[in-house]
Coordinates of C-alpha atoms and ligand atoms in Angstrom, one line a residue:
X7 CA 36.4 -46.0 21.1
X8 CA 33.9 -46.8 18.8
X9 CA 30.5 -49.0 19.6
X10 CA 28.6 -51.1 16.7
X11 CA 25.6 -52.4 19.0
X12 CA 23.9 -55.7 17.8
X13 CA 20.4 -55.8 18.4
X14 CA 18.9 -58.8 19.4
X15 CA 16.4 -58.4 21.9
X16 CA 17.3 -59.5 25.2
X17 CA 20.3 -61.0 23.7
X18 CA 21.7 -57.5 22.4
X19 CA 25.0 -56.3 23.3
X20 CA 27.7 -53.8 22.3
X21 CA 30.7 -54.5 20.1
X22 CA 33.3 -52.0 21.5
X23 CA 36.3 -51.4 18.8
X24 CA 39.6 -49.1 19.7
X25 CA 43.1 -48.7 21.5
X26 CA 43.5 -48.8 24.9
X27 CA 40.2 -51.2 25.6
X28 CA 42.1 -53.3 28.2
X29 CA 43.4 -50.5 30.1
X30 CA 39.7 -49.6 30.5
X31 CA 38.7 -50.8 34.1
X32 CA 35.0 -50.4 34.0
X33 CA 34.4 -52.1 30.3
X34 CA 35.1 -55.3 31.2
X35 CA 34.4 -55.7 35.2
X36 CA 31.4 -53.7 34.6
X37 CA 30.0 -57.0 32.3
X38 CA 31.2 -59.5 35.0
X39 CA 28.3 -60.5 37.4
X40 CA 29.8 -61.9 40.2
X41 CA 32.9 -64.4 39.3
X42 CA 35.2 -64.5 36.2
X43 CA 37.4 -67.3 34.8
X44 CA 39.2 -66.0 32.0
X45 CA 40.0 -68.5 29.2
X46 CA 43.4 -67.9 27.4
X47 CA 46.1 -69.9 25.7
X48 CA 49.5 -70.3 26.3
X49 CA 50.9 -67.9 23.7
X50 CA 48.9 -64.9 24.5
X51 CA 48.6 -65.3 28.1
X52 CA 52.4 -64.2 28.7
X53 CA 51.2 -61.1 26.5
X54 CA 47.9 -59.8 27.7
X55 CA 46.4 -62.5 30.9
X56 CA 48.3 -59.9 33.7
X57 CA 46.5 -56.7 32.1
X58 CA 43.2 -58.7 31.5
X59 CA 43.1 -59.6 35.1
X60 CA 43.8 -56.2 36.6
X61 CA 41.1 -54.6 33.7
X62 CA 38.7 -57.2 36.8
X63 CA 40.5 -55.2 39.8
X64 CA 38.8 -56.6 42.7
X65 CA 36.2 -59.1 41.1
X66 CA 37.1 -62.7 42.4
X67 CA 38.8 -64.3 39.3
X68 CA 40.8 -66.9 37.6
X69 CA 41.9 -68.4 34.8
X70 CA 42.5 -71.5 32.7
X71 CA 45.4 -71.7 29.4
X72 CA 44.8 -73.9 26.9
X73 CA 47.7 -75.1 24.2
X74 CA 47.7 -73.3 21.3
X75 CA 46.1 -74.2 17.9
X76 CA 42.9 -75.4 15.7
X77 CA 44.1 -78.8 16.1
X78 CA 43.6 -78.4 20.1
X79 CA 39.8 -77.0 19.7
X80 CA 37.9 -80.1 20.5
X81 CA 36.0 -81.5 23.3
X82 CA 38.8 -83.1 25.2
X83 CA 40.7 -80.1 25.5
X84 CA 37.1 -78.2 26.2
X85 CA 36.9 -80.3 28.6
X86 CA 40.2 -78.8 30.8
X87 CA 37.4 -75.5 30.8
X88 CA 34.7 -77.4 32.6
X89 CA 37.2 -79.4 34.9
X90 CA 38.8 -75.9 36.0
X91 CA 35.4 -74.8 36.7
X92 CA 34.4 -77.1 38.9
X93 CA 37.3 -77.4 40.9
X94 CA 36.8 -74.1 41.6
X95 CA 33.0 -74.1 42.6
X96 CA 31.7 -71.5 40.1
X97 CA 28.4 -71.7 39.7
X98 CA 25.3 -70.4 37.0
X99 CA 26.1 -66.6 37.8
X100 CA 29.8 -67.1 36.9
X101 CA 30.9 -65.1 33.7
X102 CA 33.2 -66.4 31.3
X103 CA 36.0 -64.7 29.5
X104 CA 37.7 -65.3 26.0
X105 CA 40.7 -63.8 25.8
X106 CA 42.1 -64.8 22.6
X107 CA 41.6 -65.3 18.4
X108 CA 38.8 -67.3 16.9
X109 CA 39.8 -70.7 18.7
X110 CA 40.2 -69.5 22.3
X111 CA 36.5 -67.4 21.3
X112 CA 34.9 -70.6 19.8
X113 CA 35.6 -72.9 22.7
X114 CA 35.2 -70.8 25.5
X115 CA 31.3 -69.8 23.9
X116 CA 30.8 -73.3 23.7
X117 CA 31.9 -73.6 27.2
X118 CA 29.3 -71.3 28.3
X119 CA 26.9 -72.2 26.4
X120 CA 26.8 -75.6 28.3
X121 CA 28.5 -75.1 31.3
X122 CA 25.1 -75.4 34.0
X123 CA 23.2 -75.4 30.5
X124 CA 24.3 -71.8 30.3
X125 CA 26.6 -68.9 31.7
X126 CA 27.2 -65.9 30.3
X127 CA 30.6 -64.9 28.7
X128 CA 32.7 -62.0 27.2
X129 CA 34.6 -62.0 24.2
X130 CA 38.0 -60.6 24.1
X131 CA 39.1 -60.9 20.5
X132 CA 43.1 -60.4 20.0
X133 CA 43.3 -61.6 16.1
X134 CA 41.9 -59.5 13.2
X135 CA 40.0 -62.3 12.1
X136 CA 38.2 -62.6 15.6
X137 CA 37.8 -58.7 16.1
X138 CA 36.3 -59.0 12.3
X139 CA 34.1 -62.3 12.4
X140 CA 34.3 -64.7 15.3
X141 CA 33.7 -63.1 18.3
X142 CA 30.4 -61.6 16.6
X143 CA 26.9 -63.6 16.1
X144 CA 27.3 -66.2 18.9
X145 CA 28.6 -69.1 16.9
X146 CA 30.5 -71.3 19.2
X147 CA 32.0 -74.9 18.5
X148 CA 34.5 -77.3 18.6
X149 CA 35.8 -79.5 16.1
X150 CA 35.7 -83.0 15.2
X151 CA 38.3 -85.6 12.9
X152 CA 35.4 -85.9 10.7
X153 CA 34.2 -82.3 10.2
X154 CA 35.2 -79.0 11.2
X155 CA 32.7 -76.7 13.8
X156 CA 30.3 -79.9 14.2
X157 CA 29.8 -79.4 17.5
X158 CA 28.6 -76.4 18.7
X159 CA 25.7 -74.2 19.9
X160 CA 24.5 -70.4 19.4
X161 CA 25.2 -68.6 22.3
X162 CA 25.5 -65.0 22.3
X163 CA 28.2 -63.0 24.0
X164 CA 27.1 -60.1 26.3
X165 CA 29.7 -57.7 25.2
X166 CA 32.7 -58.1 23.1
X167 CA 35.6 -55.7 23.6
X168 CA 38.1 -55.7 20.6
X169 CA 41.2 -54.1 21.6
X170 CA 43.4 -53.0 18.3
X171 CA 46.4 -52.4 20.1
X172 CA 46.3 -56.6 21.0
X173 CA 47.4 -57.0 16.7
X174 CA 50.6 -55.2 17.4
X175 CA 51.9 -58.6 18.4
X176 CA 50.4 -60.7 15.6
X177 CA 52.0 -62.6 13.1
X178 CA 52.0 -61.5 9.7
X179 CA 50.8 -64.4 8.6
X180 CA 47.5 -64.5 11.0
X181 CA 46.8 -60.7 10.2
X182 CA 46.9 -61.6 6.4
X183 CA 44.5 -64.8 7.2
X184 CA 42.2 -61.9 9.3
X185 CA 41.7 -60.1 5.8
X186 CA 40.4 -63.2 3.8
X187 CA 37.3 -62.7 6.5
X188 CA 37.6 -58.9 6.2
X189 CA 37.1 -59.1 2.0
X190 CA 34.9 -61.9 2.4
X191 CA 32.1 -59.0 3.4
X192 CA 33.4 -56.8 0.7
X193 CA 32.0 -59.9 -1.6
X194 CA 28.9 -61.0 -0.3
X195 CA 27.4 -57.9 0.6
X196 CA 29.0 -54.8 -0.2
X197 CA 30.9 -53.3 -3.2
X198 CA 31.8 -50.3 -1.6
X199 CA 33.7 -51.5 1.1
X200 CA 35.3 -54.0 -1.7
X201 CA 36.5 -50.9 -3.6
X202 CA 37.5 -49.2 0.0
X203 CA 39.4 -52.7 0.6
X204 CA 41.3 -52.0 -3.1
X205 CA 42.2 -48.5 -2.1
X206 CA 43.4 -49.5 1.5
X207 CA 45.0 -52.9 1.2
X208 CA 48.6 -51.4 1.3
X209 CA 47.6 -49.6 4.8
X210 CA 46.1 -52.7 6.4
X211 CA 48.7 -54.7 5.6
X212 CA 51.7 -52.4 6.9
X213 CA 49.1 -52.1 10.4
X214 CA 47.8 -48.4 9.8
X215 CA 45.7 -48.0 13.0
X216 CA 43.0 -45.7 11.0
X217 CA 42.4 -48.1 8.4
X218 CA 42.8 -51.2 10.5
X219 CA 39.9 -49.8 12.9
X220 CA 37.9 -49.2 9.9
X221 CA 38.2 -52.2 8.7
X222 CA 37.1 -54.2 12.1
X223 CA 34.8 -51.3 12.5
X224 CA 32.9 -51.7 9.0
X225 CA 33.2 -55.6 9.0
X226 CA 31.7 -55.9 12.5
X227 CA 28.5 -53.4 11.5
X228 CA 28.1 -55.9 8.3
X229 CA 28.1 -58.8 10.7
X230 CA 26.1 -57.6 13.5
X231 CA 23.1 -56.6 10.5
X232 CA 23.4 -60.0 9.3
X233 CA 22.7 -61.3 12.4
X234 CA 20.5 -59.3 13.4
X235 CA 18.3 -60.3 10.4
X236 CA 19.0 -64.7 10.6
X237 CA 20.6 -65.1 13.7
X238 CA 20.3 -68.9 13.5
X239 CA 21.2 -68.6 10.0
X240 CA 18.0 -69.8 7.6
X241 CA 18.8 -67.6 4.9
X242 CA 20.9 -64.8 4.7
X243 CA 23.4 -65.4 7.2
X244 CA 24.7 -68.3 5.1
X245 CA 26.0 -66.0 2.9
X246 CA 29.1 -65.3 5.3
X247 CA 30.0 -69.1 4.6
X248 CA 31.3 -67.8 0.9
X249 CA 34.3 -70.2 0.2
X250 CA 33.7 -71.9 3.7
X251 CA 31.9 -75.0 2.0
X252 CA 35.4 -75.5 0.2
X253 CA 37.3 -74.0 3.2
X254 CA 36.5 -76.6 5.7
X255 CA 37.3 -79.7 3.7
X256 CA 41.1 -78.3 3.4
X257 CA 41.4 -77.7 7.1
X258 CA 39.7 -81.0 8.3
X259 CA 41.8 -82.9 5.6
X260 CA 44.6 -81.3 5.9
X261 CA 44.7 -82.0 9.6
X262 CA 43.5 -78.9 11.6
X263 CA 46.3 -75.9 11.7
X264 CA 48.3 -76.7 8.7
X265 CA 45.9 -73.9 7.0
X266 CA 44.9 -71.3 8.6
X267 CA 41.6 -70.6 8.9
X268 CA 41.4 -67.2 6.9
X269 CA 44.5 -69.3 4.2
X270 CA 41.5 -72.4 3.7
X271 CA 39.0 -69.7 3.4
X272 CA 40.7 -68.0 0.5
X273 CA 41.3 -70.5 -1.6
X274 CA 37.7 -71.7 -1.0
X275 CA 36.3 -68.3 -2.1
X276 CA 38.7 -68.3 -5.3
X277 CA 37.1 -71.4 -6.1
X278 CA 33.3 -70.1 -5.4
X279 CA 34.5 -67.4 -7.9
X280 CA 35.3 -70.5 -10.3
X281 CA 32.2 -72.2 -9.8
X282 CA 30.4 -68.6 -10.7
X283 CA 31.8 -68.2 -13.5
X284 CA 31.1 -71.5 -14.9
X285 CA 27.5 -71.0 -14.1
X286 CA 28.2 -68.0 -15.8
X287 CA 27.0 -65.8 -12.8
X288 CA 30.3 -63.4 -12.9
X289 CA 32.2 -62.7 -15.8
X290 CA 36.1 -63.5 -16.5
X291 CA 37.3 -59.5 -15.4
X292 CA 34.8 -60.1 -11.9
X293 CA 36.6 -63.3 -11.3
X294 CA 40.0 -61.5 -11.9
X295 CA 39.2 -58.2 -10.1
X296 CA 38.1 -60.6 -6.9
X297 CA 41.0 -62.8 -7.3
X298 CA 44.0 -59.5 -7.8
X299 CA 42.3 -58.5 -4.2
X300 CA 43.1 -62.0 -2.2
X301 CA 46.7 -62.1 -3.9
X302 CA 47.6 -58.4 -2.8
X303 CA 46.4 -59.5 0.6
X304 CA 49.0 -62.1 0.7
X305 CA 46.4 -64.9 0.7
X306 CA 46.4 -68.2 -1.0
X307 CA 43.8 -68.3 -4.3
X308 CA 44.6 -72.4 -4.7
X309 CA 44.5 -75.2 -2.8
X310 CA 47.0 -77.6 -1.2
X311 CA 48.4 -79.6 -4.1
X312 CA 47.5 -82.9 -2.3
X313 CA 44.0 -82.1 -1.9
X314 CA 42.2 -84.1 -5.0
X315 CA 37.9 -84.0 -6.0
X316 CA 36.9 -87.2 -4.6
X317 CA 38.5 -85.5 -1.0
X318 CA 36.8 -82.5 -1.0
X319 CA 33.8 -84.0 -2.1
X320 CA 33.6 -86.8 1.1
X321 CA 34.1 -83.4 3.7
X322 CA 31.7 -81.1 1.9
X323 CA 28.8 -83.4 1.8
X324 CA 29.6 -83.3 5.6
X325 CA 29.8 -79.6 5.9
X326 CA 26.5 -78.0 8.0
X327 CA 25.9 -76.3 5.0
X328 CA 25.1 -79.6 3.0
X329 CA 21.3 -80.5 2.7
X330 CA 20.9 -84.2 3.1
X331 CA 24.1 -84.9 0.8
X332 CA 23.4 -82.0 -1.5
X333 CA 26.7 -79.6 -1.7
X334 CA 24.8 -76.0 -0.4
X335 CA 27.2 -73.2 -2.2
X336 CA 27.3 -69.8 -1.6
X337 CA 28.3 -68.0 -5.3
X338 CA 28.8 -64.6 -6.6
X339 CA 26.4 -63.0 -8.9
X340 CA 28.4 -59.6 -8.6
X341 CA 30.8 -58.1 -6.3
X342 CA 28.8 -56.9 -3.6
X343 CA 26.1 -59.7 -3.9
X344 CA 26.0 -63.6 -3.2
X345 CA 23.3 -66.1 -3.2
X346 CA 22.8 -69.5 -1.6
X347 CA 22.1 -72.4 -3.5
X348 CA 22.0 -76.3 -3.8
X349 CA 19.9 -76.1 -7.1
X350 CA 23.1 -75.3 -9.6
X351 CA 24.4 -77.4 -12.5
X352 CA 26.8 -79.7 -10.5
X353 CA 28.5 -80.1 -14.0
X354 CA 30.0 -76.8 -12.8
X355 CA 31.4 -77.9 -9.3
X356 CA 32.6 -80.8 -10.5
X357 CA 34.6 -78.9 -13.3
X358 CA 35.8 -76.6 -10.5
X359 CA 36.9 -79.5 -8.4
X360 CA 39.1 -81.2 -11.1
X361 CA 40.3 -77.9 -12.2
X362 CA 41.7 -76.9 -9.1
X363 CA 42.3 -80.7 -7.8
X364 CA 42.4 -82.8 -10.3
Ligands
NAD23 P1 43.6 -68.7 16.4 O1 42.6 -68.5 17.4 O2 44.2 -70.0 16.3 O3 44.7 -67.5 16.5 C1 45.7 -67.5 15.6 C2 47.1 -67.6 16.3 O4 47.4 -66.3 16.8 C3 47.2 -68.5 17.5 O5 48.5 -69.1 17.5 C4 47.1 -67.6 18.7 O6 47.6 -68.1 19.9 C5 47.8 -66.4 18.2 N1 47.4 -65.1 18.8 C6 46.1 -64.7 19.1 N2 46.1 -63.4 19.4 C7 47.4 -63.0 19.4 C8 48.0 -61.7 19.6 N3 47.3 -60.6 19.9 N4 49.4 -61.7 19.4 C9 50.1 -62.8 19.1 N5 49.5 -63.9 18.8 C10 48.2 -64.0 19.0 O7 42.9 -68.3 14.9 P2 41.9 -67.2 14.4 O8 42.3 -67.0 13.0 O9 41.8 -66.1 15.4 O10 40.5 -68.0 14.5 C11 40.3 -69.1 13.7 C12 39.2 -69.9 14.3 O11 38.0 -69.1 14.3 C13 38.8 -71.1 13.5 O12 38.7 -72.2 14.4 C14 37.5 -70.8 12.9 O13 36.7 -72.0 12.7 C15 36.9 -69.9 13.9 N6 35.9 -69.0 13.3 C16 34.7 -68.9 14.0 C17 33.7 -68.0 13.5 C18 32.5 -67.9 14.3 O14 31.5 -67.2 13.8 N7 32.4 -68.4 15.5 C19 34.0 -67.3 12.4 C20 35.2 -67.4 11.7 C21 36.1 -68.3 12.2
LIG24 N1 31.4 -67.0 10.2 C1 30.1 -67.3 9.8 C2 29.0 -66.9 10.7 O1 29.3 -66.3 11.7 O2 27.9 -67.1 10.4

């Protein structure tokens, strides 16, 4: 097992990475103050809710199984969390357990963020792209038909236990959306782990356990310094939105789970790329090099066909990462480094926009 730790004063806790976690009887009872309800959905309870509970032995516990999907994460179905709670008389000192990828993570923070204005909870990430991104930083949310994440709080986990031996069971298609997140840091922040994702991508995508825990292991020490350093993101921690600005308008218009997550992402960086060029940030071979690394990953590098500018334009004027209507981008100025910005030449974003959409 391997431990990033996230330091954040009295909100610091451990990121635990390896095989075998959920066997681990102390790791996650030992986090659990008095009761736990474990939050699940109904495809991975059948697979990992029985081993989860006995990981709690003795503890008093229970839990509640949402449906499955990002069209089900919003505050009615967050609501079944808070219903179960009650019925069941847990009160402030009651711990909270996500056991699940990013949506089952997102909405059962948000849960605890608000249930008795706060409870603590325990992330259990079973998806690459939550053992890489979500279940890190203490974002939580739900969604809503007008934008994606819109409601939400920070809350901060107080441990999150990735167990690698949980992606065994998951579809090719979610681990592939996992990497989008994985290279995402490889872009933002750090070439070398770029150039270690273009010498590894063959391993991670036929599931080599060494290189997979690298790559969760590496990916979570990026995040957890990021957050460390803007944890309620007013700078730098934007930078981790690269391609989300575009991202989030194809899964909101799209209609939540007809792109994955990690799928929207990747054409959204593809088209940051396209906006940096224009603004001539990168140059042609950058764009190319960043763009051969997303296709070998399996992952998308255009958007849906139907998507056109004026749509993308009405959702990202919406996104959190808009500034009273101006588009807030993140673009690349070399592999390894990013920048925020709203002052750019919107000449170039629009050209992007009807070159991709038009
Ligand atoms: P997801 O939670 O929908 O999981 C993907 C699919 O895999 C689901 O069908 C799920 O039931 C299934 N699954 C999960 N674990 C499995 C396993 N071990 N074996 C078999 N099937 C399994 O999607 P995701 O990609 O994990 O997360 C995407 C969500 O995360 C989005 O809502 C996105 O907005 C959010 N997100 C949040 C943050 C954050 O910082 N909070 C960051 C990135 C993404
Ligand atoms: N996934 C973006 C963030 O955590 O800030």
């Amino acid at each position: 097992m391997q431990t990033v730790n996230i330091d954040l004063g009295h909100r610091s806790y451990p990121i635990h990475i390896g095989s075998g976690l959920l066997g681990q009887h102390g790791l996650l009872a030992g986090q659990v103050r008095s009761r736990a309800m474990i939050v699940t959905n109904e495809t991975i309870a059948p697979l990992y809710l029985d081993k989860t509970l006995a990981c709690l032995g003795n503890l008093p516990s229970s839990s509640v199984i949402l449906p499955d999907g990002e069209s089900f994460k919003n505050l009615e179905e967050l609501n079944r969390i808070f219903t179960a709670l009650l019925e069941e008389n847990f009160d402030r000192n009651c711990t909270l357990i996500a056991l699940g990828g990013g949506v089952v993570g997102d909405m059962t923070g948000y849960a605890a963020a608000s249930y008795q204005r706060g409870v603590d909870f325990i992330q259990v990430p079973t998806t690459l792209l939550a053992q890489v991104d979500s279940s890190v930083g203490g974002k939580t949310g739900v969604n809503h038909a007008l934008g994606k994440n819109m409601i939400g709080a920070f809350h901060q986990p107080v441990s999150v236990i990735a167990d690698m031996d949980t992606l065994a069971t998951l579809e090719e298609r979610e681990l592939r959306a996992g990497l989008a997140e994985v290279i995402k840091y490889g872009f933002i922040i750090d070439s070398d782990f770029f150039r270690w994702l273009e010498d590894n991508m063959d391993a991670l995508l036929a599931r080599d356990t060494n290189a997979t825990g690298e790559a969760v292991r590496r990916s979570c020490e990026i995040k957890a310094r990021v957050v460390e350093a803007d944890e309620r993101e007013h700078g730098l921690r934007a930078l981790l939105n690269l391609g989300h600005t575009f991202g989030h308008a194809i899964e909101a218009a799209m209609g939540y789970g007809r792109w994955l997550h990690g799928e929207a992402v990747s054409a959204g960086i593809a088209m940051a790329l396209d906006t940096s060029v224009r603004l001539q940030l990168i140059d042609e071979a950058t764009r190319e090099r960043g763009l051969k690394l997303l296709v070998r990953a399996g992952l998308p590098v255009t958007p849906p066909s139907d998507m056109t500018p004026e749509t993308f334009l009405r959702y990202m004027a919406r996104d959190k990462k808009a500034n009273a209507g101006d588009i807030r981008l993140i673009l690349l100025d070399s592999i390894g480094k990013a920048h925020v910005s709203a002052d750019y030449d919107q000449r170039a974003l629009h050209a992007t926009l009807a070159h991709f959409a038009g």
